[in-house]
mmCIF file of C-alpha atoms in Angstrom:
data_model
loop_
_atom_site.group_PDB
_atom_site.id
_atom_site.type_symbol
_atom_site.label_atom_id
_atom_site.label_comp_id
_atom_site.label_asym_id
_atom_site.label_seq_id
_atom_site.Cartn_x
_atom_site.Cartn_y
_atom_site.Cartn_z
ATOM 1 C CA UNK A 975 55.523 79.615 -51.941
ATOM 2 C CA UNK A 976 55.120 79.235 -48.396
ATOM 3 C CA UNK A 977 53.003 82.582 -48.385
ATOM 4 C CA UNK A 978 50.740 81.522 -51.081
ATOM 5 C CA UNK A 979 50.019 78.510 -49.095
ATOM 6 C CA UNK A 980 49.142 80.542 -45.819
ATOM 7 C CA UNK A 981 46.845 82.605 -47.555
ATOM 8 C CA UNK A 982 45.538 80.723 -50.577
ATOM 9 C CA UNK A 983 42.084 80.188 -48.744
ATOM 10 C CA UNK A 984 41.918 83.771 -48.321
ATOM 11 C CA UNK A 985 42.771 84.690 -52.257
ATOM 12 C CA UNK A 986 40.455 81.902 -53.001
ATOM 13 C CA UNK A 987 37.613 83.627 -51.291
ATOM 14 C CA UNK A 988 38.442 87.302 -51.806
ATOM 15 C CA UNK A 989 38.502 85.877 -55.836
ATOM 16 C CA UNK A 990 35.246 84.170 -55.578
ATOM 17 C CA UNK A 991 33.874 87.373 -53.759
ATOM 18 C CA UNK A 992 35.020 89.749 -56.672
ATOM 19 C CA UNK A 993 33.557 87.234 -59.153
ATOM 20 C CA UNK A 994 30.440 87.532 -56.815
ATOM 21 C CA UNK A 995 30.254 91.486 -57.148
ATOM 22 C CA UNK A 996 30.614 91.323 -61.077
ATOM 23 C CA UNK A 997 27.632 88.926 -61.530
ATOM 24 C CA UNK A 998 25.536 91.132 -58.718
ATOM 25 C CA UNK A 999 26.355 94.204 -60.893
ATOM 26 C CA UNK A 1000 25.515 92.518 -64.290
ATOM 27 C CA UNK A 1001 22.208 91.725 -62.675
ATOM 28 C CA UNK A 1002 21.078 94.952 -61.058
ATOM 29 C CA UNK A 1003 22.014 96.221 -64.828
ATOM 30 C CA UNK A 1004 19.898 94.304 -66.415
ATOM 31 C CA UNK A 1005 16.738 94.594 -63.661
ATOM 32 C CA UNK A 1006 17.144 98.051 -64.171
ATOM 33 C CA UNK A 1007 17.035 97.703 -67.981
ATOM 34 C CA UNK A 1008 13.970 95.527 -67.658
ATOM 35 C CA UNK A 1009 11.821 98.278 -65.431
ATOM 36 C CA UNK A 1010 12.834 101.274 -67.701
ATOM 37 C CA UNK A 1011 11.379 98.786 -71.014
ATOM 38 C CA UNK A 1012 8.337 97.969 -68.707
ATOM 39 C CA UNK A 1013 7.785 101.871 -67.815
ATOM 40 C CA UNK A 1014 8.145 102.756 -71.401
ATOM 41 C CA UNK A 1015 5.498 99.835 -71.879
ATOM 42 C CA UNK A 1016 3.648 101.070 -68.980
ATOM 43 C CA UNK A 1017 3.398 104.608 -70.730
ATOM 44 C CA UNK A 1018 2.443 103.410 -74.285
ATOM 45 C CA UNK A 1019 -0.481 101.299 -73.036
ATOM 46 C CA UNK A 1020 -1.731 104.240 -70.869
ATOM 47 C CA UNK A 1021 -1.433 106.646 -73.967
ATOM 48 C CA UNK A 1022 -3.424 104.024 -76.260
ATOM 49 C CA UNK A 1023 -5.964 103.569 -73.050
ATOM 50 C CA UNK A 1024 -6.752 107.106 -73.260
ATOM 51 C CA UNK A 1025 -7.254 107.513 -76.937
ATOM 52 C CA UNK A 1026 -9.658 104.256 -77.165
ATOM 53 C CA UNK A 1027 -11.209 106.252 -74.269
ATOM 54 C CA UNK A 1028 -11.975 109.301 -76.084
ATOM 55 C CA UNK A 1029 -13.070 107.647 -79.113
ATOM 56 C CA UNK A 1030 -15.958 105.625 -77.172
ATOM 57 C CA UNK A 1031 -16.821 108.722 -75.617
ATOM 58 C CA UNK A 1032 -17.089 110.290 -78.742
ATOM 59 C CA UNK A 1033 -19.075 107.213 -80.042
ATOM 60 C CA UNK A 1034 -21.521 107.651 -77.143
ATOM 61 C CA UNK A 1035 -21.823 111.152 -78.191
ATOM 62 C CA UNK A 1036 -22.811 110.487 -81.558
ATOM 63 C CA UNK A 1037 -25.355 107.885 -80.116
ATOM 64 C CA UNK A 1038 -26.830 109.711 -77.655
ATOM 65 C CA UNK A 1039 -27.309 112.994 -80.074
ATOM 66 C CA UNK A 1040 -28.506 110.387 -82.768
ATOM 67 C CA UNK A 1041 -31.549 109.039 -79.999
ATOM 68 C CA UNK A 1042 -32.070 112.949 -78.973
ATOM 69 C CA UNK A 1043 -32.912 113.580 -82.596
ATOM 70 C CA UNK A 1044 -34.998 110.834 -83.028
ATOM 71 C CA UNK A 1045 -36.888 111.062 -80.421
ATOM 72 C CA UNK A 1046 -37.536 114.714 -80.907
ATOM 73 C CA UNK A 1047 -38.820 113.842 -84.359
ATOM 74 C CA UNK A 1048 -41.803 112.162 -83.451
ATOM 75 C CA UNK A 1049 -41.299 109.281 -81.469
ATOM 76 C CA UNK A 1050 -44.640 106.808 -81.287
ATOM 77 C CA UNK A 1051 -47.510 108.686 -80.494
ATOM 78 C CA UNK A 1052 -50.536 107.732 -77.905
ATOM 79 C CA UNK A 1053 -54.313 108.099 -78.707
#
Protein backbone atom coordinates (compact mmCIF):
# COMPACT_ATOMS: atom_id res chain seq x y z
CA UNK A 1 0.00 0.00 0.00
CA UNK A 2 2.90 2.32 0.72
CA UNK A 3 4.25 1.79 -2.77
CA UNK A 4 0.94 2.91 -4.27
CA UNK A 5 1.05 6.05 -2.13
CA UNK A 6 4.57 6.81 -3.35
CA UNK A 7 3.81 6.25 -7.01
CA UNK A 8 0.18 7.38 -7.30
CA UNK A 9 1.16 10.54 -9.20
CA UNK A 10 3.15 8.57 -11.76
CA UNK A 11 0.37 5.99 -12.07
CA UNK A 12 -2.26 8.70 -12.66
CA UNK A 13 0.03 10.43 -15.19
CA UNK A 14 0.68 7.17 -17.07
CA UNK A 15 -3.05 6.37 -17.12
CA UNK A 16 -3.86 9.87 -18.36
CA UNK A 17 -1.19 9.59 -21.04
CA UNK A 18 -2.64 6.25 -22.18
CA UNK A 19 -6.14 7.71 -22.41
CA UNK A 20 -4.75 10.68 -24.35
CA UNK A 21 -3.01 8.35 -26.82
CA UNK A 22 -6.22 6.39 -27.41
CA UNK A 23 -8.13 9.63 -28.08
CA UNK A 24 -5.43 10.88 -30.48
CA UNK A 25 -5.57 7.59 -32.37
CA UNK A 26 -9.36 7.81 -32.66
CA UNK A 27 -9.16 11.40 -33.86
CA UNK A 28 -6.53 10.57 -36.45
CA UNK A 29 -8.59 7.66 -37.79
CA UNK A 30 -11.62 9.93 -38.06
CA UNK A 31 -9.57 12.55 -39.89
CA UNK A 32 -8.17 9.95 -42.30
CA UNK A 33 -11.69 8.70 -43.10
CA UNK A 34 -12.81 12.27 -43.75
CA UNK A 35 -9.84 12.88 -46.06
CA UNK A 36 -10.64 9.72 -48.01
CA UNK A 37 -14.29 10.77 -48.30
CA UNK A 38 -13.30 14.22 -49.52
CA UNK A 39 -10.91 12.73 -52.09
CA UNK A 40 -13.72 10.54 -53.47
CA UNK A 41 -16.07 13.52 -53.58
CA UNK A 42 -13.44 15.62 -55.35
CA UNK A 43 -12.92 12.91 -57.96
CA UNK A 44 -16.67 12.63 -58.51
CA UNK A 45 -16.93 16.41 -58.87
CA UNK A 46 -14.07 16.45 -61.37
CA UNK A 47 -15.68 13.76 -63.51
CA UNK A 48 -19.04 15.56 -63.41
CA UNK A 49 -17.41 18.83 -64.44
CA UNK A 50 -15.55 17.08 -67.23
CA UNK A 51 -18.78 15.54 -68.54
CA UNK A 52 -20.55 18.90 -68.38
CA UNK A 53 -17.68 20.56 -70.24
CA UNK A 54 -17.86 17.92 -72.98
CA UNK A 55 -21.60 18.49 -73.37
CA UNK A 56 -21.13 22.26 -73.56
CA UNK A 57 -18.37 21.93 -76.13
CA UNK A 58 -20.58 19.69 -78.25
CA UNK A 59 -23.43 22.19 -78.03
CA UNK A 60 -21.08 25.01 -79.04
CA UNK A 61 -19.85 22.98 -82.03
CA UNK A 62 -23.44 22.45 -83.14
CA UNK A 63 -24.23 26.15 -82.73
CA UNK A 64 -21.11 27.12 -84.69
CA UNK A 65 -22.05 24.72 -87.48
CA UNK A 66 -25.61 26.09 -87.55
CA UNK A 67 -24.35 29.67 -87.77
CA UNK A 68 -21.94 28.78 -90.57
CA UNK A 69 -24.72 27.00 -92.43
CA UNK A 70 -27.05 29.99 -92.06
CA UNK A 71 -24.38 32.39 -93.26
CA UNK A 72 -23.57 30.20 -96.26
CA UNK A 73 -27.24 29.96 -97.26
CA UNK A 74 -27.31 33.56 -98.16
CA UNK A 75 -27.19 36.03 -95.43
CA UNK A 76 -28.43 39.56 -96.12
CA UNK A 77 -27.50 40.80 -99.58
CA UNK A 78 -26.21 44.27 -100.23
CA UNK A 79 -26.86 46.24 -103.38
